[in-house]
Coordinates of C-alpha atoms and ligand atoms in Angstrom, one line a residue:
X21 CA 63.2 -135.8 -22.4
X22 CA 63.8 -135.5 -18.6
X23 CA 64.5 -132.2 -17.3
X24 CA 63.4 -130.0 -20.5
X25 CA 59.9 -128.8 -20.1
X26 CA 57.4 -129.8 -22.2
X27 CA 55.9 -126.3 -23.6
X28 CA 53.2 -128.1 -25.3
X29 CA 51.8 -129.7 -22.2
X30 CA 51.8 -126.8 -20.4
X31 CA 49.2 -124.9 -22.5
X32 CA 45.8 -124.9 -20.6
X33 CA 43.6 -127.1 -22.1
X34 CA 40.2 -125.7 -23.7
X35 CA 37.7 -125.7 -21.0
X36 CA 34.1 -126.3 -21.7
X37 CA 32.4 -123.0 -20.7
X38 CA 28.8 -122.0 -22.2
X39 CA 27.5 -118.4 -22.7
X40 CA 24.0 -117.2 -22.1
X41 CA 22.7 -113.7 -23.0
X42 CA 19.6 -111.9 -22.2
X43 CA 18.6 -108.8 -24.2
X44 CA 15.9 -107.7 -21.7
X45 CA 14.2 -104.1 -21.7
X46 CA 16.3 -102.6 -19.4
X47 CA 19.4 -104.2 -19.9
X48 CA 21.6 -106.4 -21.7
X49 CA 22.8 -109.3 -19.1
X50 CA 25.5 -112.1 -19.7
X51 CA 26.4 -115.1 -17.7
X52 CA 29.1 -117.8 -18.3
X53 CA 28.7 -121.0 -16.9
X54 CA 31.1 -124.1 -16.5
X55 CA 30.4 -127.7 -17.6
X56 CA 28.5 -128.5 -14.5
X57 CA 26.5 -125.2 -15.1
X58 CA 27.9 -123.3 -12.1
X59 CA 28.0 -119.7 -12.8
X60 CA 31.6 -118.2 -13.5
X61 CA 31.4 -114.9 -14.7
X62 CA 28.2 -112.3 -15.0
X63 CA 28.4 -108.8 -16.8
X64 CA 25.5 -106.3 -17.4
X65 CA 24.9 -103.1 -19.2
X66 CA 22.0 -101.1 -18.2
X67 CA 20.6 -99.2 -21.2
X68 CA 19.4 -95.9 -19.2
X69 CA 22.7 -95.6 -17.1
X70 CA 25.3 -96.9 -19.5
X71 CA 24.0 -95.6 -22.8
X72 CA 22.5 -92.2 -21.6
X73 CA 23.4 -90.9 -25.0
X74 CA 19.8 -93.1 -26.3
X75 CA 17.8 -90.9 -23.7
X76 CA 15.7 -94.0 -22.7
X77 CA 13.4 -94.3 -19.5
X78 CA 13.5 -98.0 -18.6
X79 CA 15.2 -98.8 -21.6
X80 CA 12.3 -97.5 -23.8
X81 CA 11.0 -94.3 -25.4
X82 CA 7.5 -93.5 -25.0
X83 CA 5.1 -91.6 -27.4
X84 CA 1.6 -92.3 -26.3
X85 CA 0.7 -95.8 -26.9
X86 CA 4.2 -96.0 -29.4
X87 CA 7.0 -97.5 -27.3
X88 CA 10.1 -98.1 -29.0
X89 CA 13.9 -98.4 -28.2
X90 CA 16.4 -97.4 -30.6
X91 CA 17.8 -100.4 -32.3
X92 CA 21.5 -99.5 -32.5
X93 CA 21.7 -99.5 -28.7
X94 CA 21.2 -102.7 -28.4
X95 CA 24.2 -103.4 -30.8
X96 CA 26.1 -100.6 -29.2
X97 CA 25.2 -102.5 -25.4
X98 CA 26.5 -105.8 -26.9
X99 CA 29.8 -104.2 -27.9
X100 CA 30.3 -102.9 -24.0
X101 CA 29.1 -106.2 -22.7
X102 CA 31.8 -108.0 -24.6
X103 CA 34.5 -105.6 -23.4
X104 CA 32.9 -106.0 -19.8
X105 CA 33.3 -109.8 -20.0
X106 CA 36.9 -109.5 -21.1
X107 CA 37.7 -107.3 -18.0
X108 CA 36.2 -110.2 -15.7
X109 CA 38.6 -112.5 -16.8
X110 CA 37.1 -114.8 -19.1
X111 CA 39.1 -116.4 -21.8
X112 CA 36.4 -116.5 -24.8
X113 CA 38.5 -119.4 -26.3
X114 CA 36.8 -121.5 -23.5
X115 CA 33.3 -120.9 -24.7
X116 CA 31.9 -124.1 -26.4
X117 CA 28.4 -122.5 -27.2
X118 CA 26.2 -119.5 -26.8
X119 CA 22.5 -118.9 -26.5
X120 CA 20.6 -116.0 -25.6
X121 CA 16.9 -114.5 -25.3
X122 CA 15.4 -111.4 -25.8
X123 CA 12.4 -109.4 -24.9
X124 CA 9.4 -110.9 -27.1
X125 CA 7.8 -109.5 -29.9
X126 CA 10.6 -106.5 -30.3
X127 CA 11.3 -106.1 -34.0
X128 CA 14.7 -105.2 -36.1
X129 CA 14.1 -103.7 -39.7
X130 CA 17.3 -104.7 -41.8
X131 CA 17.9 -101.9 -44.4
X132 CA 18.5 -103.5 -47.9
X133 CA 22.2 -104.3 -48.1
X134 CA 22.7 -105.1 -44.4
X135 CA 23.3 -108.8 -45.1
X136 CA 26.3 -107.8 -46.7
X137 CA 27.9 -105.5 -44.1
X138 CA 26.9 -108.3 -41.5
X139 CA 29.0 -110.6 -43.5
X140 CA 31.9 -108.4 -43.9
X141 CA 32.2 -106.7 -40.4
X142 CA 35.6 -105.3 -39.7
X143 CA 37.1 -107.0 -36.5
X144 CA 39.2 -104.0 -35.4
X145 CA 36.2 -101.8 -35.1
X146 CA 32.9 -101.8 -32.7
X147 CA 29.8 -103.2 -34.3
X148 CA 27.6 -100.4 -33.5
X149 CA 29.8 -97.9 -35.4
X150 CA 29.6 -100.5 -38.5
X151 CA 25.7 -101.1 -38.4
X152 CA 24.7 -97.7 -37.7
X153 CA 23.1 -97.5 -41.0
X154 CA 21.8 -100.7 -41.3
X155 CA 18.4 -100.1 -40.0
X156 CA 15.6 -98.8 -42.1
X157 CA 13.5 -98.3 -39.1
X158 CA 15.6 -96.7 -36.5
X159 CA 13.6 -97.2 -33.4
X160 CA 12.5 -100.8 -32.8
X161 CA 8.7 -101.1 -31.5
X162 CA 9.0 -103.1 -28.5
X163 CA 6.5 -105.6 -26.4
X164 CA 5.2 -102.6 -24.6
X165 CA 3.7 -100.8 -27.5
X166 CA -0.1 -100.7 -27.8
X167 CA -0.5 -98.6 -30.8
X168 CA -1.5 -101.4 -33.5
X169 CA -5.1 -101.8 -32.2
X170 CA -6.8 -101.3 -35.8
X171 CA -4.3 -103.8 -37.2
X172 CA -5.3 -106.5 -34.7
X173 CA -9.0 -106.1 -35.3
X174 CA -8.2 -106.4 -39.5
X175 CA -6.2 -109.5 -38.9
X176 CA -8.5 -111.1 -36.5
X177 CA -11.3 -110.4 -39.1
X178 CA -9.3 -111.6 -42.0
X179 CA -8.5 -114.8 -40.4
X180 CA -12.0 -115.7 -39.2
X181 CA -12.0 -114.3 -35.7
X182 CA -10.1 -114.3 -32.4
X183 CA -10.3 -117.7 -31.6
X184 CA -9.6 -118.8 -35.1
X185 CA -6.4 -117.1 -34.9
X186 CA -5.6 -118.2 -31.6
X187 CA -6.1 -122.0 -32.8
X188 CA -3.7 -121.1 -35.9
X189 CA -0.9 -119.4 -33.9
X190 CA -1.6 -120.1 -30.2
X191 CA -2.5 -116.5 -29.4
X192 CA -5.3 -114.1 -30.4
X193 CA -4.0 -110.6 -31.9
X194 CA -2.4 -108.7 -29.5
X195 CA -0.9 -105.0 -30.2
X196 CA 2.8 -105.9 -29.4
X197 CA 3.0 -108.8 -31.7
X198 CA 5.3 -108.3 -34.6
X199 CA 2.9 -109.2 -37.5
X200 CA 0.8 -106.2 -36.6
X201 CA 4.0 -103.8 -36.0
X202 CA 4.8 -104.9 -39.5
X203 CA 1.7 -104.1 -40.9
X204 CA 1.8 -100.8 -39.3
X205 CA 5.4 -100.0 -40.7
X206 CA 3.8 -101.0 -44.3
X207 CA 0.8 -98.8 -43.8
X208 CA 2.1 -96.0 -42.2
X209 CA 5.8 -95.5 -43.5
X210 CA 5.8 -97.5 -46.7
X211 CA 9.1 -96.2 -48.0
X212 CA 10.8 -97.7 -44.9
X213 CA 9.1 -101.1 -45.6
X214 CA 10.2 -101.5 -49.1
X215 CA 13.7 -100.3 -47.9
X216 CA 14.0 -103.4 -45.7
X217 CA 15.8 -106.4 -46.8
X218 CA 13.9 -109.3 -45.2
X219 CA 10.1 -108.6 -45.5
X220 CA 7.6 -109.6 -47.9
X221 CA 7.0 -110.4 -50.8
X222 CA 8.5 -113.7 -51.3
X223 CA 9.2 -114.0 -47.6
X224 CA 9.1 -117.8 -47.5
X225 CA 12.5 -117.8 -49.5
X226 CA 14.0 -115.1 -47.8
X227 CA 14.1 -116.9 -44.4
X228 CA 15.8 -120.0 -43.7
X229 CA 13.7 -123.0 -42.4
X230 CA 12.4 -123.0 -39.0
X231 CA 14.1 -125.2 -36.6
X232 CA 13.5 -127.2 -33.4
X233 CA 14.8 -124.9 -30.2
X234 CA 17.7 -126.8 -29.6
X235 CA 19.3 -126.4 -33.0
X236 CA 23.0 -125.7 -33.2
X237 CA 22.6 -123.1 -36.1
X238 CA 26.2 -123.1 -36.8
X239 CA 29.7 -121.7 -35.6
X240 CA 29.9 -118.1 -34.4
X241 CA 30.9 -115.6 -37.1
X242 CA 34.5 -114.5 -37.9
X243 CA 34.0 -111.2 -36.3
X244 CA 33.6 -112.7 -32.7
X245 CA 36.6 -114.9 -33.6
X246 CA 39.1 -112.2 -34.5
X247 CA 38.0 -109.7 -32.1
X248 CA 37.5 -111.7 -29.0
X249 CA 39.3 -114.9 -29.9
X250 CA 36.5 -117.0 -29.7
X251 CA 37.3 -120.6 -30.8
X252 CA 36.1 -121.1 -34.4
X253 CA 34.2 -124.0 -33.7
X254 CA 32.0 -122.3 -30.7
X255 CA 28.3 -123.0 -31.8
X256 CA 25.5 -120.8 -31.6
X257 CA 22.1 -122.5 -30.3
X258 CA 18.7 -121.0 -31.5
X259 CA 18.0 -117.9 -29.2
X260 CA 14.6 -117.7 -28.0
X261 CA 12.4 -115.4 -25.8
X262 CA 13.0 -113.9 -22.3
X263 CA 10.0 -115.9 -20.9
X264 CA 10.8 -119.4 -22.6
X265 CA 14.3 -118.7 -21.7
X266 CA 13.2 -118.5 -17.8
X267 CA 11.3 -121.5 -18.1
X268 CA 14.5 -123.5 -19.2
X269 CA 16.0 -121.5 -16.4
X270 CA 13.7 -122.7 -13.8
X271 CA 13.9 -126.2 -14.7
X272 CA 10.1 -126.3 -14.3
X273 CA 8.5 -129.9 -14.0
X274 CA 4.8 -130.8 -14.8
X275 CA 2.3 -129.5 -12.1
X276 CA 4.8 -126.3 -11.1
X277 CA 4.0 -122.5 -12.1
X278 CA 6.5 -120.1 -12.5
X279 CA 6.0 -116.4 -11.9
X280 CA 8.6 -113.7 -12.9
X281 CA 8.1 -110.5 -11.2
X282 CA 9.8 -108.2 -13.5
X283 CA 9.0 -105.2 -15.9
X284 CA 6.0 -107.2 -17.2
X285 CA 4.7 -109.8 -14.6
X286 CA 4.4 -113.1 -16.4
X287 CA 3.0 -116.9 -15.5
X288 CA 4.0 -119.6 -17.3
X289 CA 3.6 -123.4 -17.5
X290 CA 4.8 -126.3 -19.1
X291 CA 2.4 -127.7 -21.6
X292 CA 2.6 -131.5 -22.4
X293 CA -0.1 -132.8 -24.9
X294 CA -2.0 -131.0 -27.3
X295 CA -2.5 -127.5 -26.5
X296 CA -5.7 -125.9 -26.6
X297 CA -5.2 -121.9 -27.2
X298 CA -8.1 -119.7 -25.7
X299 CA -8.7 -116.2 -25.9
X300 CA -6.6 -115.2 -23.1
X301 CA -2.9 -115.9 -22.6
X302 CA -0.5 -117.3 -25.3
X303 CA 0.7 -121.2 -26.2
X304 CA 4.1 -120.6 -27.4
X305 CA 6.8 -123.5 -28.2
X306 CA 8.5 -125.3 -25.7
X307 CA 12.4 -123.9 -25.7
X308 CA 13.7 -127.0 -24.8
X309 CA 11.3 -129.8 -25.9
X310 CA 10.0 -130.2 -29.6
X311 CA 7.0 -132.0 -28.4
X312 CA 5.9 -129.8 -25.7
X313 CA 4.5 -126.0 -25.5
X314 CA 4.4 -123.6 -22.9
X315 CA 1.5 -121.4 -21.9
X316 CA 2.1 -117.7 -20.9
X317 CA 0.1 -114.9 -19.3
X318 CA 1.7 -111.7 -19.5
X319 CA 0.8 -108.7 -17.1
X320 CA 2.2 -105.5 -18.3
X321 CA 2.1 -103.5 -15.4
X322 CA 4.3 -105.2 -12.9
X323 CA 7.7 -103.7 -11.4
X324 CA 7.0 -100.2 -13.0
X325 CA 3.7 -99.7 -11.1
X326 CA 5.2 -101.4 -7.9
X327 CA 8.0 -98.9 -8.0
X328 CA 5.6 -95.8 -8.8
X329 CA 3.5 -96.9 -5.8
X330 CA 6.5 -97.3 -3.6
X331 CA 7.6 -93.7 -4.7
X332 CA 4.2 -92.1 -4.0
X333 CA 3.3 -93.9 -0.5
X334 CA 6.4 -95.1 0.8
X335 CA 9.0 -92.7 0.2
X336 CA 10.8 -94.4 -2.5
X337 CA 11.9 -96.9 0.2
X338 CA 11.1 -100.7 -0.2
X339 CA 11.6 -101.1 3.6
X340 CA 8.6 -98.8 4.2
X341 CA 6.6 -100.6 1.6
X342 CA 7.2 -103.5 3.3
X343 CA 6.2 -102.2 6.8
X344 CA 2.8 -100.7 5.2
X345 CA 2.2 -104.1 3.6
X346 CA 2.8 -105.7 6.8
X347 CA 0.4 -103.3 8.9
X348 CA -2.6 -104.3 7.2
X349 CA -4.3 -107.7 7.5
X350 CA -4.7 -110.3 4.4
X351 CA -7.9 -109.1 2.8
X352 CA -7.2 -105.6 3.3
X353 CA -10.6 -105.1 5.2
X354 CA -12.5 -105.7 2.1
X355 CA -10.8 -102.8 0.0
X356 CA -9.5 -104.1 -3.7
X357 CA -7.5 -102.3 -6.1
X358 CA -6.5 -102.6 -9.9
X359 CA -3.8 -100.6 -11.1
X360 CA -3.1 -100.2 -14.9
X361 CA -1.0 -97.7 -15.3
X362 CA -0.1 -98.6 -19.1
X363 CA -2.9 -100.5 -21.1
X364 CA -3.1 -103.8 -19.7
X365 CA -2.7 -107.0 -21.6
X366 CA -4.4 -109.5 -19.2
X367 CA -7.2 -108.2 -19.3
X368 CA -7.2 -105.0 -21.9
X369 CA -7.9 -102.2 -19.7
X370 CA -6.2 -99.2 -18.8
X371 CA -6.7 -96.7 -15.4
X372 CA -7.1 -97.5 -11.6
X373 CA -9.9 -99.0 -10.2
X374 CA -10.4 -98.9 -6.2
X375 CA -13.7 -100.9 -4.5
X376 CA -14.8 -100.6 -1.0
X377 CA -15.9 -103.7 1.0
X378 CA -19.5 -103.3 -0.5
X379 CA -18.0 -103.4 -4.0
X380 CA -18.4 -99.9 -4.9
X381 CA -16.0 -97.9 -6.7
X382 CA -14.3 -95.3 -4.7
X383 CA -11.5 -92.4 -5.8
X384 CA -9.2 -93.2 -2.9
X385 CA -8.0 -95.1 0.0
X386 CA -7.9 -93.3 3.2
X387 CA -4.4 -94.9 4.2
X388 CA -1.3 -95.3 2.3
X389 CA -1.0 -98.9 3.9
X390 CA -4.3 -99.8 2.3
X391 CA -2.8 -98.8 -1.1
X392 CA 0.0 -100.7 -0.8
X393 CA -1.9 -103.7 0.1
X394 CA -4.7 -103.4 -2.6
X395 CA -1.8 -103.2 -5.6
X396 CA 0.2 -106.6 -4.2
X397 CA -3.3 -108.4 -3.2
X398 CA -4.6 -107.1 -6.7
X399 CA -1.6 -108.2 -8.8
X400 CA -1.4 -111.5 -7.2
X401 CA -5.4 -112.5 -7.3
X402 CA -5.3 -111.2 -11.1
X403 CA -2.2 -114.1 -11.5
X404 CA -4.3 -116.6 -9.6
X405 CA -7.7 -116.0 -11.4
X406 CA -6.2 -115.9 -15.0
X407 CA -3.9 -119.0 -14.4
X408 CA -7.0 -120.8 -13.1
X409 CA -8.6 -120.1 -16.6
X410 CA -5.8 -121.6 -18.3
X411 CA -6.2 -124.8 -16.3
X412 CA -4.1 -124.5 -13.5
X413 CA -4.9 -125.5 -10.2
X414 CA -3.9 -123.8 -6.6
X415 CA -3.2 -126.3 -3.5
X416 CA -0.9 -127.2 -1.1
X417 CA 0.8 -130.0 -3.8
X418 CA 1.8 -127.3 -6.1
X419 CA 4.9 -125.3 -6.5
X420 CA 5.6 -121.8 -7.1
X421 CA 8.9 -120.8 -8.5
X422 CA 9.5 -117.1 -8.3
X423 CA 12.2 -115.1 -10.4
X424 CA 12.7 -111.6 -11.7
X425 CA 13.4 -108.4 -9.4
X426 CA 10.8 -108.5 -6.9
X427 CA 11.3 -112.2 -6.3
X428 CA 13.7 -111.4 -3.3
X429 CA 11.0 -109.5 -1.4
X430 CA 10.0 -111.7 1.2
X431 CA 6.7 -109.6 2.4
X432 CA 5.3 -109.8 -1.3
X433 CA 6.1 -113.4 -1.4
X434 CA 4.2 -114.1 1.6
X435 CA 1.0 -112.8 0.2
X436 CA 1.9 -115.1 -3.0
X437 CA 2.3 -118.0 -1.1
X438 CA -1.2 -117.2 0.7
X439 CA -3.2 -116.4 -2.7
X440 CA -2.0 -119.4 -4.2
X441 CA -2.2 -121.8 -0.9
X442 CA 1.1 -123.0 -2.5
X443 CA 5.0 -123.3 -1.2
X444 CA 6.8 -120.7 -2.8
X445 CA 10.4 -121.6 -3.9
X446 CA 13.2 -119.6 -5.7
X447 CA 16.7 -120.5 -7.1
X448 CA 19.8 -119.8 -5.7
X449 CA 20.5 -117.7 -8.8
X450 CA 17.5 -115.2 -9.5
X451 CA 18.6 -114.5 -12.9
X452 CA 16.8 -117.3 -14.6
X453 CA 16.4 -115.8 -18.1
X454 CA 20.2 -115.5 -18.7
X455 CA 20.7 -118.8 -16.9
X456 CA 18.3 -120.6 -19.0
X457 CA 20.0 -119.3 -22.3
X458 CA 23.4 -120.7 -21.0
X459 CA 21.7 -124.0 -20.1
X460 CA 20.0 -124.3 -23.7
X461 CA 23.4 -123.4 -25.2
X462 CA 24.9 -126.8 -22.9
X463 CA 22.0 -128.7 -23.8
X464 CA 21.6 -127.8 -27.6
X465 CA 25.6 -128.9 -27.9
X466 CA 25.1 -132.1 -26.0
X467 CA 22.1 -132.9 -28.2
X468 CA 24.3 -132.3 -31.4
X469 CA 27.3 -134.2 -30.0
X470 CA 25.1 -137.2 -28.8
X471 CA 23.1 -137.4 -32.1
X472 CA 19.9 -138.2 -30.0
X473 CA 17.5 -136.0 -28.5
X474 CA 18.1 -135.9 -24.7
X475 CA 15.2 -134.6 -22.6
X476 CA 16.2 -131.3 -21.0
X477 CA 15.4 -132.2 -17.3
X478 CA 17.3 -135.4 -17.7
X479 CA 20.4 -133.3 -18.8
X480 CA 19.9 -131.1 -16.0
X481 CA 19.2 -133.5 -13.5
X482 CA 22.4 -133.5 -11.5
X483 CA 23.3 -130.0 -12.5
X484 CA 20.2 -127.9 -11.8
X485 CA 20.7 -125.0 -9.5
X486 CA 19.6 -125.4 -5.8
X487 CA 16.3 -124.1 -5.1
X488 CA 15.0 -123.1 -1.5
X489 CA 11.7 -122.7 0.1
X490 CA 10.8 -119.2 0.7
X491 CA 7.3 -119.3 2.0
X492 CA 4.8 -121.3 3.4
X493 CA 1.2 -120.5 3.0
X494 CA -0.8 -119.8 6.1
X495 CA -3.8 -121.5 6.3
X496 CA -6.5 -118.7 7.4
X497 CA -5.0 -116.2 5.1
X498 CA -5.1 -119.2 2.2
X499 CA -8.8 -119.7 2.7
X500 CA -9.7 -115.9 2.8
X501 CA -8.2 -115.5 -0.6
X502 CA -10.3 -118.4 -2.1
X503 CA -13.1 -116.3 -1.8
X504 CA -11.5 -113.2 -2.5
X505 CA -10.2 -114.7 -6.0
X506 CA -14.0 -115.2 -6.8
X507 CA -14.8 -111.7 -6.0
X508 CA -11.7 -110.2 -7.5
X509 CA -12.9 -111.9 -10.7
X510 CA -16.2 -110.5 -10.5
X511 CA -15.2 -106.9 -9.9
X512 CA -12.7 -107.2 -12.9
X513 CA -15.5 -108.6 -15.4
X514 CA -17.7 -105.4 -14.3
X515 CA -14.7 -103.2 -14.8
X516 CA -14.5 -104.8 -18.2
X517 CA -18.3 -104.6 -18.8
X518 CA -18.4 -100.8 -18.0
X519 CA -15.7 -99.7 -20.4
Ligands
XUL624 C1 5.2 -111.8 -23.2 C2 5.8 -110.4 -23.3 C3 6.6 -109.9 -22.4 C4 8.0 -109.6 -23.0 C5 8.6 -108.8 -21.9 O1 4.6 -112.0 -24.4 O2 5.3 -109.5 -24.2 O3 7.0 -110.7 -21.3 O4 8.8 -110.6 -23.5 O5 10.4 -108.8 -22.2

């Protein structure tokens, strides 16, 4: 009827948005993207700053080599994050699918009866209040923990040695991996283990079948529908680890290498074909392609060590840190440093090791600038040396993609470009883990709706974020780092053999 407003046609149509979550060590982040995968909303909850009642430092609690985080803190962070997203103006009804990622290897121990509580959550109340008593172990071991060495040795022995274990699982035994953490709970706190709902015996029956990474697991729970007005059909795509999500967020192609400069520094590659796990690094499932894998190297001493050296030698200022780096030449007059504040993962060493130009170990460098350059060069040479052992070759045709907190520090990136003799790129949005989660949500839903697998890079082709060239390698410096990489490898082996 003309002249009479049609109320129904004025109701805004549901948009096709995707939500990505990232439970990192220090904060919980969210990003919402539209159909073209452009970022619309972002939110973050920092554990130390926004949840001081849990008394974490850098999101964790340290007690010697035992490093944990209060499990319920993560739940409270999710409660706060959802409220923050609402304040940004997001209409949750527009979200078609969600996926997410988390720091890898952190384990959550659900107390007996938790499943029932989870399935009957009251949408008028915060989740953290309802789940407060649902964890048999209150503090979750996280990836920084290195307290399980004896359990690692036992497992390697039982399964026929480290290489056998790597052949079976993609990695030799590492302290932070969940199996050893669970074995520690069983041995040292048996009553907590037996009060946990989802653990052995009969584990196989208790767990759902593993699924390929892009699977839609089902619609979002009624708690979120009723509390935040999600559409009941909103799909949840299987979550993954932070590094795999970052691989998706950077849309890596064969031959590229990604370097994430964050709490931990990680180096990762897309692996096609049959993987050959070795005693160094890890082979993980690929987060977007069921026929491929990814290789990963994890360096525990990343940004926290850079920040410590900045605080001590550069007056807590990145500008001063950069100035000190700039006033020393590539090669640092032959001085080399290795700074492993925490027990390192690649390789397994702790301590600080400084060398002069004659490869002699010294206690200190004379100048703060020498310390700063030794740190930056040492960290980046280690990445090159260990990536080459995984089969990676440097060279002008290779592209290095950087992400993570330090990826906007131009002076560190120039050293990276020279050490790898490669062009260094970054994406317009540095937040690749969160973004990768949102992309995985969109991709997972697209595959479900089309009923055939769509290769991820094809799906992303006209949607991937722009990336820009940050640094070009400088010929002279790159040549110098070729020989320095070999020298660094020899010095590292000498440190390891002296342990
Ligand atoms: C990888 C690893 C770290 C964490 C950081 O194996 O332990 O990169 O995932 O959150």
